[in-house]
C-alpha cells in the first residue's frame, strides 16, 4: 500500500513531491522548514526547530502516526555552531523516544531565513 500526504504547499506541486509518503506501516516525511502562512517562523535555531516539530506532529497525526512511532530523524542546520539550540528543541520531543539521529551541517537553504530543516521516518509495529 502506498499513500501520499500533502499540505497544499505550492512547492509540493512545483517540485513534484509529497510532504509524506506511507508505504505499508512506514511513513517517510520530507525535510520540513519553519515556514508558516506569513513566511519563516522564528529567527533562531531553537524557535525554528520547535515550530518544525509542531508541524511534523500534525503531519504524523494526519497519517495516523505519532512521535512515538518515529525511528529516524535527520536534523539539517545551516550553522553547526548552533547545533545545541536545535538539539535542545529536538530533545524536548524525542528525549524518551530516542530515534536514530543524523545532524547535518548544510549550505543555506532556498530562503536564507531558514536555519533548520527536519526529515523523519516513522514506523508502526506490525499488529
C-alpha atoms as a PDB file:
ATOM      1  CA  UNK A   1       0.000   0.000   0.000  1.00  0.00           C
ATOM      2  CA  UNK A   2       1.294   3.470  -0.919  1.00  0.00           C
ATOM      3  CA  UNK A   3      -0.444   6.666   0.188  1.00  0.00           C
ATOM      4  CA  UNK A   4       0.704  10.275  -0.158  1.00  0.00           C
ATOM      5  CA  UNK A   5       0.016  13.215   2.149  1.00  0.00           C
ATOM      6  CA  UNK A   6       0.284  16.876   1.206  1.00  0.00           C
ATOM      7  CA  UNK A   7      -0.039  20.212   2.930  1.00  0.00           C
ATOM      8  CA  UNK A   8      -1.189  22.226  -0.064  1.00  0.00           C
ATOM      9  CA  UNK A   9       2.172  23.952  -0.409  1.00  0.00           C
ATOM     10  CA  UNK A  10       2.823  25.345  -3.894  1.00  0.00           C
ATOM     11  CA  UNK A  11       6.288  23.774  -3.673  1.00  0.00           C
ATOM     12  CA  UNK A  12       4.818  20.277  -3.486  1.00  0.00           C
ATOM     13  CA  UNK A  13       3.207  20.656  -6.898  1.00  0.00           C
ATOM     14  CA  UNK A  14       6.033  22.684  -8.440  1.00  0.00           C
ATOM     15  CA  UNK A  15       8.768  20.279  -7.374  1.00  0.00           C
ATOM     16  CA  UNK A  16       6.642  17.137  -7.600  1.00  0.00           C
ATOM     17  CA  UNK A  17       6.907  15.817  -4.048  1.00  0.00           C
ATOM     18  CA  UNK A  18       4.685  14.901  -1.113  1.00  0.00           C
ATOM     19  CA  UNK A  19       5.022  16.093   2.469  1.00  0.00           C
ATOM     20  CA  UNK A  20       4.834  12.433   3.465  1.00  0.00           C
ATOM     21  CA  UNK A  21       4.528   9.039   1.811  1.00  0.00           C
ATOM     22  CA  UNK A  22       3.255   5.970   3.617  1.00  0.00           C
ATOM     23  CA  UNK A  23       4.327   2.549   2.367  1.00  0.00           C
ATOM     24  CA  UNK A  24       2.711  -0.216   4.382  1.00  0.00           C
ATOM     25  CA  UNK A  25       3.493   0.553   8.042  1.00  0.00           C
ATOM     26  CA  UNK A  26       6.264   3.105   7.364  1.00  0.00           C
ATOM     27  CA  UNK A  27       5.859   6.865   6.907  1.00  0.00           C
ATOM     28  CA  UNK A  28       8.589   8.894   5.181  1.00  0.00           C
ATOM     29  CA  UNK A  29       8.328  12.631   5.889  1.00  0.00           C
ATOM     30  CA  UNK A  30      10.073  15.151   3.635  1.00  0.00           C
ATOM     31  CA  UNK A  31      12.510  17.643   5.087  1.00  0.00           C
ATOM     32  CA  UNK A  32      10.407  20.401   6.620  1.00  0.00           C
ATOM     33  CA  UNK A  33      11.335  24.008   7.360  1.00  0.00           C
ATOM     34  CA  UNK A  34       9.798  26.568   9.724  1.00  0.00           C
ATOM     35  CA  UNK A  35       7.615  28.091   7.016  1.00  0.00           C
ATOM     36  CA  UNK A  36       4.268  29.463   8.096  1.00  0.00           C
ATOM     37  CA  UNK A  37       1.497  31.420   6.422  1.00  0.00           C
ATOM     38  CA  UNK A  38       3.453  34.669   6.797  1.00  0.00           C
ATOM     39  CA  UNK A  39       6.914  33.366   5.960  1.00  0.00           C
ATOM     40  CA  UNK A  40       9.602  31.813   8.133  1.00  0.00           C
ATOM     41  CA  UNK A  41       8.664  31.466  11.804  1.00  0.00           C
ATOM     42  CA  UNK A  42      11.427  32.257  14.293  1.00  0.00           C
ATOM     43  CA  UNK A  43      14.809  33.882  13.929  1.00  0.00           C
ATOM     44  CA  UNK A  44      16.860  31.360  15.900  1.00  0.00           C
ATOM     45  CA  UNK A  45      17.608  27.661  15.739  1.00  0.00           C
ATOM     46  CA  UNK A  46      15.625  26.731  18.859  1.00  0.00           C
ATOM     47  CA  UNK A  47      12.411  28.503  17.824  1.00  0.00           C
ATOM     48  CA  UNK A  48      12.537  27.215  14.261  1.00  0.00           C
ATOM     49  CA  UNK A  49      13.141  23.648  15.447  1.00  0.00           C
ATOM     50  CA  UNK A  50      10.201  23.889  17.875  1.00  0.00           C
ATOM     51  CA  UNK A  51       7.917  25.186  15.111  1.00  0.00           C
ATOM     52  CA  UNK A  52       9.025  22.496  12.662  1.00  0.00           C
ATOM     53  CA  UNK A  53       8.363  19.766  15.220  1.00  0.00           C
ATOM     54  CA  UNK A  54       4.861  21.156  15.789  1.00  0.00           C
ATOM     55  CA  UNK A  55       4.275  20.989  12.031  1.00  0.00           C
ATOM     56  CA  UNK A  56       5.652  17.463  11.888  1.00  0.00           C
ATOM     57  CA  UNK A  57       3.416  16.405  14.771  1.00  0.00           C
ATOM     58  CA  UNK A  58       0.439  17.418  12.639  1.00  0.00           C
ATOM     59  CA  UNK A  59       1.785  15.570   9.588  1.00  0.00           C
ATOM     60  CA  UNK A  60       2.312  12.428  11.671  1.00  0.00           C
ATOM     61  CA  UNK A  61      -1.168  12.660  13.217  1.00  0.00           C
ATOM     62  CA  UNK A  62      -2.838  13.232   9.832  1.00  0.00           C
ATOM     63  CA  UNK A  63      -1.257   9.968   8.665  1.00  0.00           C
ATOM     64  CA  UNK A  64      -2.246   8.082  11.832  1.00  0.00           C
ATOM     65  CA  UNK A  65       1.234   8.125  13.394  1.00  0.00           C
ATOM     66  CA  UNK A  66       2.737   9.859  16.423  1.00  0.00           C
ATOM     67  CA  UNK A  67       6.160  10.996  17.599  1.00  0.00           C
ATOM     68  CA  UNK A  68       6.434   7.675  19.460  1.00  0.00           C
ATOM     69  CA  UNK A  69       6.473   5.927  16.052  1.00  0.00           C
ATOM     70  CA  UNK A  70       9.498   7.911  14.794  1.00  0.00           C
ATOM     71  CA  UNK A  71      12.530   5.678  14.245  1.00  0.00           C
ATOM     72  CA  UNK A  72      14.793   8.110  12.374  1.00  0.00           C
ATOM     73  CA  UNK A  73      15.281  11.870  12.465  1.00  0.00           C
ATOM     74  CA  UNK A  74      17.563  13.986  10.315  1.00  0.00           C
ATOM     75  CA  UNK A  75      18.295  17.482  11.538  1.00  0.00           C
ATOM     76  CA  UNK A  76      19.795  19.841   8.950  1.00  0.00           C
ATOM     77  CA  UNK A  77      21.339  23.092  10.261  1.00  0.00           C
ATOM     78  CA  UNK A  78      22.969  25.957   8.410  1.00  0.00           C
ATOM     79  CA  UNK A  79      25.353  26.819  11.274  1.00  0.00           C
ATOM     80  CA  UNK A  80      26.846  23.822  13.071  1.00  0.00           C
ATOM     81  CA  UNK A  81      27.918  26.040  15.977  1.00  0.00           C
ATOM     82  CA  UNK A  82      24.188  26.390  16.811  1.00  0.00           C
ATOM     83  CA  UNK A  83      23.567  22.621  16.962  1.00  0.00           C
ATOM     84  CA  UNK A  84      22.844  22.728  20.696  1.00  0.00           C
ATOM     85  CA  UNK A  85      19.914  25.131  20.220  1.00  0.00           C
ATOM     86  CA  UNK A  86      18.299  22.889  17.615  1.00  0.00           C
ATOM     87  CA  UNK A  87      19.264  19.796  19.585  1.00  0.00           C
ATOM     88  CA  UNK A  88      17.617  21.089  22.763  1.00  0.00           C
ATOM     89  CA  UNK A  89      14.255  21.557  20.996  1.00  0.00           C
ATOM     90  CA  UNK A  90      14.647  18.152  19.316  1.00  0.00           C
ATOM     91  CA  UNK A  91      15.437  16.526  22.652  1.00  0.00           C
ATOM     92  CA  UNK A  92      12.334  18.029  24.269  1.00  0.00           C
ATOM     93  CA  UNK A  93      10.224  15.971  21.860  1.00  0.00           C
ATOM     94  CA  UNK A  94      12.383  12.892  21.345  1.00  0.00           C
ATOM     95  CA  UNK A  95      14.267  12.563  24.655  1.00  0.00           C
ATOM     96  CA  UNK A  96      12.365   9.444  25.749  1.00  0.00           C
ATOM     97  CA  UNK A  97      11.620   8.101  22.255  1.00  0.00           C
ATOM     98  CA  UNK A  98      15.243   8.123  21.126  1.00  0.00           C
ATOM     99  CA  UNK A  99      15.071   7.605  17.350  1.00  0.00           C
ATOM    100  CA  UNK A 100      18.273   7.431  15.344  1.00  0.00           C
ATOM    101  CA  UNK A 101      19.594  10.895  14.510  1.00  0.00           C
ATOM    102  CA  UNK A 102      21.716  12.456  11.814  1.00  0.00           C
ATOM    103  CA  UNK A 103      22.886  16.011  12.499  1.00  0.00           C
ATOM    104  CA  UNK A 104      23.970  17.522   9.194  1.00  0.00           C
ATOM    105  CA  UNK A 105      25.650  20.873   8.507  1.00  0.00           C
ATOM    106  CA  UNK A 106      24.328  22.273   5.207  1.00  0.00           C
ATOM    107  CA  UNK A 107      24.752  25.294   2.990  1.00  0.00           C
ATOM    108  CA  UNK A 108      21.981  27.907   3.192  1.00  0.00           C
ATOM    109  CA  UNK A 109      18.504  26.808   2.105  1.00  0.00           C
ATOM    110  CA  UNK A 110      16.491  28.453  -0.692  1.00  0.00           C
ATOM    111  CA  UNK A 111      15.347  31.121   1.755  1.00  0.00           C
ATOM    112  CA  UNK A 112      18.315  32.389   3.812  1.00  0.00           C
ATOM    113  CA  UNK A 113      15.958  32.930   6.795  1.00  0.00           C
ATOM    114  CA  UNK A 114      15.572  29.134   7.008  1.00  0.00           C
ATOM    115  CA  UNK A 115      18.050  27.860   9.570  1.00  0.00           C
ATOM    116  CA  UNK A 116      16.801  24.302  10.155  1.00  0.00           C
ATOM    117  CA  UNK A 117      15.013  21.500   8.316  1.00  0.00           C
ATOM    118  CA  UNK A 118      13.925  18.168   9.792  1.00  0.00           C
ATOM    119  CA  UNK A 119      13.184  14.912   7.974  1.00  0.00           C
ATOM    120  CA  UNK A 120      11.556  11.909   9.696  1.00  0.00           C
ATOM    121  CA  UNK A 121      10.841   8.236   9.193  1.00  0.00           C
ATOM    122  CA  UNK A 122       8.134   6.673  11.376  1.00  0.00           C
ATOM    123  CA  UNK A 123       7.134   3.044  11.595  1.00  0.00           C
ATOM    124  CA  UNK A 124       4.209   1.344  13.285  1.00  0.00           C
ATOM    125  CA  UNK A 125       4.722  -2.069  14.798  1.00  0.00           C
ATOM    126  CA  UNK A 126       3.092  -4.845  12.805  1.00  0.00           C
ATOM    127  CA  UNK A 127      -0.036  -5.932  14.640  1.00  0.00           C
END
